[in-house]
Coordinates of C-alpha atoms in Angstrom, one line a residue:
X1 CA -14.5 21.6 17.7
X2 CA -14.0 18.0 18.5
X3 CA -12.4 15.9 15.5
X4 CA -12.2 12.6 16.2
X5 CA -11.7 10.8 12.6
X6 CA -9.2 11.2 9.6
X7 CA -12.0 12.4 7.3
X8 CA -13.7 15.3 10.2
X9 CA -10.2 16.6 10.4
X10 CA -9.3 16.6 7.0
X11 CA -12.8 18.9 6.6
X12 CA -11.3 21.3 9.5
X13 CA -7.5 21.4 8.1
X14 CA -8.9 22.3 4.7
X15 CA -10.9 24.9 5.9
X16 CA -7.9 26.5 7.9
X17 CA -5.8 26.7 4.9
X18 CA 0.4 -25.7 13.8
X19 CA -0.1 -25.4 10.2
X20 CA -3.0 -27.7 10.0
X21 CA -3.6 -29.5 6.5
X22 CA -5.6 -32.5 5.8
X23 CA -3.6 -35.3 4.3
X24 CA -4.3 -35.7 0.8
X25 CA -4.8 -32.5 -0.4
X26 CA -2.7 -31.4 -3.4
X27 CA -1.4 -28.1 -4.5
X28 CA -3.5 -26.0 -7.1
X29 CA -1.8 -24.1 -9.7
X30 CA -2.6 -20.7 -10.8
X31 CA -3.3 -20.0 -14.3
X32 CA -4.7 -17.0 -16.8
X33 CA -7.6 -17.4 -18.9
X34 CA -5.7 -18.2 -22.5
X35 CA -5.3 -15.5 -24.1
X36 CA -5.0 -12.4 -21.7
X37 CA -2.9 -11.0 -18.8
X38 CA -5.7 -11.5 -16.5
X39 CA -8.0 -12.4 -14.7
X40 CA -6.1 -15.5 -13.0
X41 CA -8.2 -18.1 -12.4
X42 CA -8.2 -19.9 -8.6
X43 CA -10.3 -22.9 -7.7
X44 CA -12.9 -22.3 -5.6
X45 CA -11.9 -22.1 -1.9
X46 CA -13.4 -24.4 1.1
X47 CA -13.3 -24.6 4.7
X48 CA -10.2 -26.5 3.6
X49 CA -6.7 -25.5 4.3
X50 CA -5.2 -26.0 0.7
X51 CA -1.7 -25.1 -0.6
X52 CA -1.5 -23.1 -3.5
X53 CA 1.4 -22.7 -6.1
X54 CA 1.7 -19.8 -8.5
X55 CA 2.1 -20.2 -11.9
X56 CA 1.8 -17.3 -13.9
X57 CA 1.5 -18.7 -18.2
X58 CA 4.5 -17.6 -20.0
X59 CA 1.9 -15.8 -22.5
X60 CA 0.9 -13.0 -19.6
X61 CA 4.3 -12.2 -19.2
X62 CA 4.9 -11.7 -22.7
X63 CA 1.6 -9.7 -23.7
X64 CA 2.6 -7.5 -21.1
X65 CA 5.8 -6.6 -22.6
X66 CA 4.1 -5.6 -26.0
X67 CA 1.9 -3.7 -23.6
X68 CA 4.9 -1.9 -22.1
X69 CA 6.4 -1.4 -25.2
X70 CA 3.2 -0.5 -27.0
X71 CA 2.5 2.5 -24.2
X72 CA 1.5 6.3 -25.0
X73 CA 3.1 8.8 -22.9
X74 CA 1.8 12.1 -22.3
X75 CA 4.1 15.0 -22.2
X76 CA 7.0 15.8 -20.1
X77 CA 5.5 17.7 -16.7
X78 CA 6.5 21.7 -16.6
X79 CA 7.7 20.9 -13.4
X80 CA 11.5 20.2 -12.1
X81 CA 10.1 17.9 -9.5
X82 CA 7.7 15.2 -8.5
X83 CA 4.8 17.4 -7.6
X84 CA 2.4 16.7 -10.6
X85 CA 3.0 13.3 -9.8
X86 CA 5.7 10.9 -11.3
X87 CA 8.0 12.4 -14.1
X88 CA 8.4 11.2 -17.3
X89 CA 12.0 10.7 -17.2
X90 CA 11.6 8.5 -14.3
X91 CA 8.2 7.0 -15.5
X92 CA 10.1 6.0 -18.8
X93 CA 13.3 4.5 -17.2
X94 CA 11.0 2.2 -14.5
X95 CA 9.1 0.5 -17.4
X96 CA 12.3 0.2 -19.7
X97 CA 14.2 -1.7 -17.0
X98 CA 10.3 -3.8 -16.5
X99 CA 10.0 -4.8 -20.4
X100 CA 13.6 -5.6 -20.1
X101 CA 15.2 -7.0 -17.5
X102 CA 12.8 -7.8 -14.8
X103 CA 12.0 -11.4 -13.8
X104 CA 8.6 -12.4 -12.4
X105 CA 10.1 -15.6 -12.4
X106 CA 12.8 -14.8 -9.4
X107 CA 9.8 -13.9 -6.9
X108 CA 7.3 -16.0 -8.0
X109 CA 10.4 -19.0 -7.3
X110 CA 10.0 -17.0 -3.7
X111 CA 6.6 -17.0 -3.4
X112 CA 6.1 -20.9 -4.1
X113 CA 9.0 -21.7 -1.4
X114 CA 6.9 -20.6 1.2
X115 CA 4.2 -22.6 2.4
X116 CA 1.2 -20.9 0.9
X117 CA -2.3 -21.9 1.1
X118 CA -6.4 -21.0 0.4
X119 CA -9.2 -21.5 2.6
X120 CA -12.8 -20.0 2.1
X121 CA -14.1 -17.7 5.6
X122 CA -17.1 -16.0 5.9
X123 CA -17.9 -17.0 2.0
X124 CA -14.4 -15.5 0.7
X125 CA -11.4 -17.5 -0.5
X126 CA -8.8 -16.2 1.8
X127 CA -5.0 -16.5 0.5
X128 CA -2.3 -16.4 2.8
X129 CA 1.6 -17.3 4.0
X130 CA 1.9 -19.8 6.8
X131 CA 5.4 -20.4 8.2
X132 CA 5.9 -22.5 11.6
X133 CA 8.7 -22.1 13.4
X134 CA 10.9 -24.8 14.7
X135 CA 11.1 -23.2 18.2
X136 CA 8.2 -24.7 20.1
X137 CA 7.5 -21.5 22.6
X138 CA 6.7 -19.5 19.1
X139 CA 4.2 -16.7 19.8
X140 CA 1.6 -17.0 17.0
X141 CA 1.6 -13.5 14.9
X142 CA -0.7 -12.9 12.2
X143 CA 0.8 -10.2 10.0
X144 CA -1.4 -7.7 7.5
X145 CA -0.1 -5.1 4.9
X146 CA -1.9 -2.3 3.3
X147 CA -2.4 -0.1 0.1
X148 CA -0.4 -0.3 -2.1
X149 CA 1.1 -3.0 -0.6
X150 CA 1.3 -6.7 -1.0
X151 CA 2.3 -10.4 0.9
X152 CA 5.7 -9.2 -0.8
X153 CA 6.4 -6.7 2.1
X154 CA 6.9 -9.2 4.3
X155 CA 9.1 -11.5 2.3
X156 CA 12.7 -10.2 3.5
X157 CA 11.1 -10.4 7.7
X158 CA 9.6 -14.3 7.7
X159 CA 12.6 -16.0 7.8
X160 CA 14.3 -13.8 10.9
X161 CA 10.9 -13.8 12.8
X162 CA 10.3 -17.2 12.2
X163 CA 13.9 -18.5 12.8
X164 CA 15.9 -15.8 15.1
X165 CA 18.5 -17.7 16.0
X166 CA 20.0 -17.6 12.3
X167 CA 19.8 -13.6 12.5
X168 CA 20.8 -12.6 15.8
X169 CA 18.0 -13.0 18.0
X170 CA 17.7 -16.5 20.8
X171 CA 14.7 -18.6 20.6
X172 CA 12.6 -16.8 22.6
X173 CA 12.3 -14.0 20.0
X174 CA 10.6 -17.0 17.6
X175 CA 7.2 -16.4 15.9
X176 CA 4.8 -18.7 14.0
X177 CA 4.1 -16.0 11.1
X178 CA 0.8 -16.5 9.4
X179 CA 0.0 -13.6 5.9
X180 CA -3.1 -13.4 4.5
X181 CA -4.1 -11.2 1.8
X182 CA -6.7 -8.7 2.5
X183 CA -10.2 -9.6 0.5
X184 CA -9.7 -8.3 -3.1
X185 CA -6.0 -8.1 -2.7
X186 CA -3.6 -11.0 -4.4
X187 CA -5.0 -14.1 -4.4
X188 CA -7.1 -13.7 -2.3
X189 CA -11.2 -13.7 -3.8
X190 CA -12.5 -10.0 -4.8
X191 CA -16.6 -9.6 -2.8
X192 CA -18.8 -9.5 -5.3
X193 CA -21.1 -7.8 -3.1
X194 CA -20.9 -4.7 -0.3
X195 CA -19.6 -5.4 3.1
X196 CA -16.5 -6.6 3.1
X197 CA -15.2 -3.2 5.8
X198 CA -12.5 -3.7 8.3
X199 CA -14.5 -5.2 11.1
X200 CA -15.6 -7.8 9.0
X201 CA -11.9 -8.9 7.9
X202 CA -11.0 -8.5 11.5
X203 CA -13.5 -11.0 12.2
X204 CA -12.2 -13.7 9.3
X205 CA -8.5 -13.3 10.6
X206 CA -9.6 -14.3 13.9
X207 CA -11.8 -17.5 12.5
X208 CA -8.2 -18.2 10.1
X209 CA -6.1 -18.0 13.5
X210 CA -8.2 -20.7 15.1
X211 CA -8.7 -22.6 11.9
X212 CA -4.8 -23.1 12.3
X213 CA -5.3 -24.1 15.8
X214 CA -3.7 -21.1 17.3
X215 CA -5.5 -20.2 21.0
X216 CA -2.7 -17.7 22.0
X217 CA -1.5 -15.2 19.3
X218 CA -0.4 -11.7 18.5
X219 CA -1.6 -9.3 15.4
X220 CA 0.3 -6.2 13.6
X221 CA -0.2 -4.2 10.8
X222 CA 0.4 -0.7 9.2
X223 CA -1.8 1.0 6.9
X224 CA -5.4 -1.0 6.4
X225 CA -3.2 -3.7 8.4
X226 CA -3.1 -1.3 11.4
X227 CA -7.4 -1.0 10.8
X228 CA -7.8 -4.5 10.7
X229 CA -5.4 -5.0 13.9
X230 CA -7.4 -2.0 15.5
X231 CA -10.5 -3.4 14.7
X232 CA -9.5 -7.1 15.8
X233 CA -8.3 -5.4 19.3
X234 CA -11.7 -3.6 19.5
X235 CA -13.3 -6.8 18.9
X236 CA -11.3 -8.9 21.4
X237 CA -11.4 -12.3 19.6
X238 CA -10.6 -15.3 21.9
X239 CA -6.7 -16.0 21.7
X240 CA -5.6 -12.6 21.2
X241 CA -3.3 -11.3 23.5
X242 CA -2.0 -7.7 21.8
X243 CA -1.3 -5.6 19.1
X244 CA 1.3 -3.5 17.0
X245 CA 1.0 -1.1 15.1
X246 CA 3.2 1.2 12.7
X247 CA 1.3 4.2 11.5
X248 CA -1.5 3.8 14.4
X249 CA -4.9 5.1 13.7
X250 CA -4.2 8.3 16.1
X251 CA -5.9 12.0 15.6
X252 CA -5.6 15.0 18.2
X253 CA -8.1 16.2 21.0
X254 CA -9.8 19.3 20.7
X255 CA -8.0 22.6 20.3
X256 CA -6.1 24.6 22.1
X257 CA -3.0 23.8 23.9
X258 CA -1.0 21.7 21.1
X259 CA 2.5 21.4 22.2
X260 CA 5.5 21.4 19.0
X261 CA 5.1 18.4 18.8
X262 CA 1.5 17.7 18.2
X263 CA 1.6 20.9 15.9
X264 CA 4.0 19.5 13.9
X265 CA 1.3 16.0 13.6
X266 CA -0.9 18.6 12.5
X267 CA 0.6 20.0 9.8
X268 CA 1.7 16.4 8.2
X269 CA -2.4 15.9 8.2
X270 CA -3.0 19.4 6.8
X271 CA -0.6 18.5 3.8
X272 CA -2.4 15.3 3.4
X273 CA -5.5 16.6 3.5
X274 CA -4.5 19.6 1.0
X275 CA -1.8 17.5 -1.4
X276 CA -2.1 14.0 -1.0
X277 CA -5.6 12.8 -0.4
X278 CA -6.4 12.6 -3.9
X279 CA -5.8 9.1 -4.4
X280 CA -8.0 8.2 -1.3
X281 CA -11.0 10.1 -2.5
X282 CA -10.9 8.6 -5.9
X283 CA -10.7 5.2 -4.5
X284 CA -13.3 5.9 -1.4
X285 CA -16.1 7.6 -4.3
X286 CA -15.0 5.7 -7.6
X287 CA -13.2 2.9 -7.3
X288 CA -15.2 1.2 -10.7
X289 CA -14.3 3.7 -13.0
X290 CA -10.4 4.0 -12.2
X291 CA -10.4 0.3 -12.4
X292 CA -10.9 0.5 -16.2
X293 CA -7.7 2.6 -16.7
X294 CA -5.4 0.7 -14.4
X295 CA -7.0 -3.0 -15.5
X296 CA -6.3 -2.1 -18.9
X297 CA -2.7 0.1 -18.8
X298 CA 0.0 -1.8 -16.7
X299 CA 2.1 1.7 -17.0
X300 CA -0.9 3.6 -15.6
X301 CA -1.0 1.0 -12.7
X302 CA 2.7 1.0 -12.0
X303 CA 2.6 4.8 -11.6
X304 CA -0.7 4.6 -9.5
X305 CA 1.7 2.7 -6.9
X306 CA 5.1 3.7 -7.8
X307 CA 4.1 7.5 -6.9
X308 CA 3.4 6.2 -3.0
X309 CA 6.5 4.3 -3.1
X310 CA 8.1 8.0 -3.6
X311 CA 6.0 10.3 -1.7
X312 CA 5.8 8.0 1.0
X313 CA 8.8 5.7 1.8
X314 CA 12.4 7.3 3.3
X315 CA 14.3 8.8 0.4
X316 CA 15.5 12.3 -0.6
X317 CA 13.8 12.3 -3.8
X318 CA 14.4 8.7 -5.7
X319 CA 12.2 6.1 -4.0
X320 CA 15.1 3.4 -5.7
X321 CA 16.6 5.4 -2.3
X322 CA 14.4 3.5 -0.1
X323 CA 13.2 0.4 -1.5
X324 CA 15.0 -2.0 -4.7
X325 CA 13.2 -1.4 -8.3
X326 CA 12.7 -4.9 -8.3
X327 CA 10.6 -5.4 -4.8
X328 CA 8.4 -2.3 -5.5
X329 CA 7.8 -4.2 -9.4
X330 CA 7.3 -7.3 -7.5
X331 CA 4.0 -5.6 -5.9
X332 CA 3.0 -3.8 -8.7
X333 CA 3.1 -7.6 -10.7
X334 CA 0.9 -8.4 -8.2
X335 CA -1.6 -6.3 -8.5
X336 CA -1.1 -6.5 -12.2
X337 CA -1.4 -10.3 -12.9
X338 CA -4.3 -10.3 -10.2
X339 CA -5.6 -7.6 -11.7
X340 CA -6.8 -6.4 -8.4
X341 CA -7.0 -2.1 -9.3
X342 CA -10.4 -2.1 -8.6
X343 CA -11.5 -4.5 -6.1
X344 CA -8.4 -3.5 -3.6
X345 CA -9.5 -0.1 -3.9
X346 CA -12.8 -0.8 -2.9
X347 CA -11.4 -1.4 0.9
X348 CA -11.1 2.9 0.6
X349 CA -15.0 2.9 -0.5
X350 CA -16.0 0.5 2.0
X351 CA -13.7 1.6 5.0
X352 CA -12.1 4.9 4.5
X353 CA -15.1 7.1 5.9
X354 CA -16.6 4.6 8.2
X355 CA -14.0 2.4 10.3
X356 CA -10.9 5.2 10.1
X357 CA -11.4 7.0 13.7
X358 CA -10.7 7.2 16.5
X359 CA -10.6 3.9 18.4
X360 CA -10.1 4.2 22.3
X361 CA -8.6 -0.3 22.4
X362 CA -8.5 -1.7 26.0
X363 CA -6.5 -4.9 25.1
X364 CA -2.8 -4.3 25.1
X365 CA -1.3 -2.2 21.9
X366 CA 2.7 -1.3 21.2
X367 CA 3.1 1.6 18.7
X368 CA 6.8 1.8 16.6
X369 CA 6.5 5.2 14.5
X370 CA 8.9 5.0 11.9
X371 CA 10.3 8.3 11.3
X372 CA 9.8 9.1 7.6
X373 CA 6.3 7.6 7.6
X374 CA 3.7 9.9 5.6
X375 CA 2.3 10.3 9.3
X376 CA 4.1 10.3 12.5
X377 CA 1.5 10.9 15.8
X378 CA 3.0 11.5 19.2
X379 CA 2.7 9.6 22.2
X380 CA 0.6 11.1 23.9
X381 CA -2.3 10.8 21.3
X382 CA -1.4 6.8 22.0
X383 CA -1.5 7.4 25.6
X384 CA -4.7 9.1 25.5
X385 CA -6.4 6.4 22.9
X386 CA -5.3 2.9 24.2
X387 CA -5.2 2.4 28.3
X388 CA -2.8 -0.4 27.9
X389 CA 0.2 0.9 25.7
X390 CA 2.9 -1.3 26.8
X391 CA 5.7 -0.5 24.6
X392 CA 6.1 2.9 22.3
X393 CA 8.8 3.3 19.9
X394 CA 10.2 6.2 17.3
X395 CA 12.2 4.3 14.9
X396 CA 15.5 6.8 13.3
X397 CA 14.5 6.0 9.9
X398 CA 12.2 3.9 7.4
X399 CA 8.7 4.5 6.2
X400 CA 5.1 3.4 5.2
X401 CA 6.3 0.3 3.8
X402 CA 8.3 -0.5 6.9
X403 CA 8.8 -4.3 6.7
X404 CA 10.1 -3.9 2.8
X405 CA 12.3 -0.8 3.3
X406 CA 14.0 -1.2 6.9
X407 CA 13.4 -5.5 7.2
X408 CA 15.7 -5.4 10.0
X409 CA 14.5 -2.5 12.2
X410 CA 11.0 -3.8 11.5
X411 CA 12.0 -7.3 13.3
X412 CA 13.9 -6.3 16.3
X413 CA 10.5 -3.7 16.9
X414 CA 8.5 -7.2 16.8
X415 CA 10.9 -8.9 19.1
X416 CA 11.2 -5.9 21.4
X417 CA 6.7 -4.9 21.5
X418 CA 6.2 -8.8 21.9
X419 CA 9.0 -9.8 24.8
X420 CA 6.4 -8.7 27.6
X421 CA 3.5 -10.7 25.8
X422 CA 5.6 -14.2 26.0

């Protein structure tokens, strides 16, 4: 039978076995209610373009050491492996090195030396990075992460997009870079009400690229940021000229005739389906009640992202293989501080079932598979899905979180897809 969306073919595997800114405008700090880790308090957002500076009080940082030190642990899995999910040994040494030697400080410093701003859309305060280039020609590129990532994937690629010159590339590999956080992510506003799916953001980071007086620009995104750039390229938004995508939202035509290679697509969706779904169906059914736990337990939010970071990035076992302890604590702070468990994974109970399918795009797409990613398509699913594929790449190595774990194969695939688009 036909299966033409990540959820229909889950059912069938299972059952098989210029920066503008008016003048005047000061920066806003961010603060915590006294007294507690979270929620941090942001000033209400307006059609304004206003910089923001994070300041996270002293007093959140140090209630959440008691919390770290004051944690329960259940008992050690019967399992030699991660297969039950994180083990203790490894759950006990992350949080150790956290209480102790971690500084939200050092990336905080980084956050706040980027330009970094709030604007309301569509009734939403919308956070996000916004780095000109020097290089006049810059192609615009609005870039957008995914679950269980973070702005702080994209940290270690602004500065070589932005200023190539200083890393290898000639100016006419320069990009304005522009970051938002998705709705109910970071510091950007949680909806208080339904509706908030990936056409709709599609929709506010088009009216954010022309609120920044961009006419001609570019979008990419893996994960939800490879929905909303799917979605934006479905909706054809005035200015936008292409897309990339890592992890491209890809499934197979109907049965039979699957070569090795499709087959082998296949089975990464099977295990998915069968051994590493769960997270998705908690989040797309009830993302209120696991909010409680992981608002309330930093430990049990760390290992509700630190798990990913394993089962998904390019390591043999140890996702410290992959990606730093410190950059994967940096976006679990995140979502922490924000305290953003809930209201990010409302995105899966908004989107997951609705607006993950197949999506035949007519404007121009470029595809880089990384090789480890938790799912790896072939090209002729891409071929058959988007009539203007202009540029298809399988990348030797790196993962889901390809900007954070392989910063410098993720900008030369940007310069490369976006050469024909200048």
């Amino acid at each position: 039978m036909p299966v033409y969306s990540r959820r229909g073919f889950m059912r069938v595997a299972a059952s098989r076995g210029g920066a503008l800114l008016s003048a005047g405008l000061s920066p806003m700090s961010v603060q915590a209610t006294a007294g507690s880790v979270s929620p941090i308090v942001l000033a209400p957002a307006t059609a304004d373009v206003v910089p923001l500076k994070v300041h996270v009080p002293q007093a959140a940082l140090e209630d959440l050491k008691k919390r770290l030190g004051d944690t329960r642990w259940p008992e050690k899995e019967p399992v030699t492996d991660w297969s039950q999910g994180v083990p203790l040994a490894k759950a006990r040494a992350l949080v150790e090195y956290w209480r102790a030697q971690y500084n939200w400080r050092r990336v905080e410093g980084v956050l706040n030396s980027l330009p970094q701003f709030r604007t309301q859309i569509d009734g939403l305060g919308i956070h996000f990075i916004h780095v000109p280039s020097k290089h006049k020609n810059a192609l615009p590129i609005i870039l957008t992460h995914g679950w269980p990532g973070s702005v702080v994937e994209f940290l270690q690629v602004i500065s070589p997009l932005v200023d190539p010159t200083a890393y290898g590339g000639t100016t006419e590999d320069a990009f304005h870079v522009v970051i938002p956080s998705l709705p109910g992510f970071g510091f950007s506003d949680k909806p208080t009400e339904p509706g908030w799916r990936l056409p709709r953001i599609a929709n506010a980071w088009a009216q954010l690229m022309r609120r920044l007086g961009y006419s001609r620009y570019v979008a990419q995104g893996g994960d939800w940021g490879a929905g909303v750039s799917s979605w934006m390229a479905k909706q054809q938004p005035s200015g936008l000229i292409a897309v990339h995508l890592n992890l491209p939202i890809l499934f197979p035509p109907p049965p039979p005739g699957y070569t090795n290679e499709e087959q082998a697509a296949l089975a990464q969706l099977e295990r998915y389906s069968t051994d590493a779904s769960g997270y998705a169906a908690i989040q797309g059914t009830r993302p209120q009640t696991l909010g409680y736990s992981l608002a309330d337990s930093p430990v049990g939010q760390a290992m509700w992202i630190y798990e990913k970071f394993q089962g998904w990035s390019d390591n043999k076992g140890d996702p410290g293989e992959a990606i730093s302890v410190d950059h994967m604590l940096d976006d679990i702070m995140l979502y922490w501080l924000t305290d953003t468990a809930a209201s990010s994974a409302r995105l899966y109970y908004e989107s997951f079932r609705k607006d993950f399918s197949r999506m035949p795009l007519e404007l121009p797409v470029a595809v880089s598979i990384f090789k480890r990613d938790m799912f790896t398509p072939p090209r002729v699913w891409g071929e058959r899905t988007y009539s203007k594929l202009f540029y298809w790449n399988d990348v030797p190595k790196g993962g889901h979180f390809a900007a954070l774990e392989q910063p410098e194969l993720f900008v030369t695939e940007l310069r490369k897809a976006f050469r024909q688009m200048r």
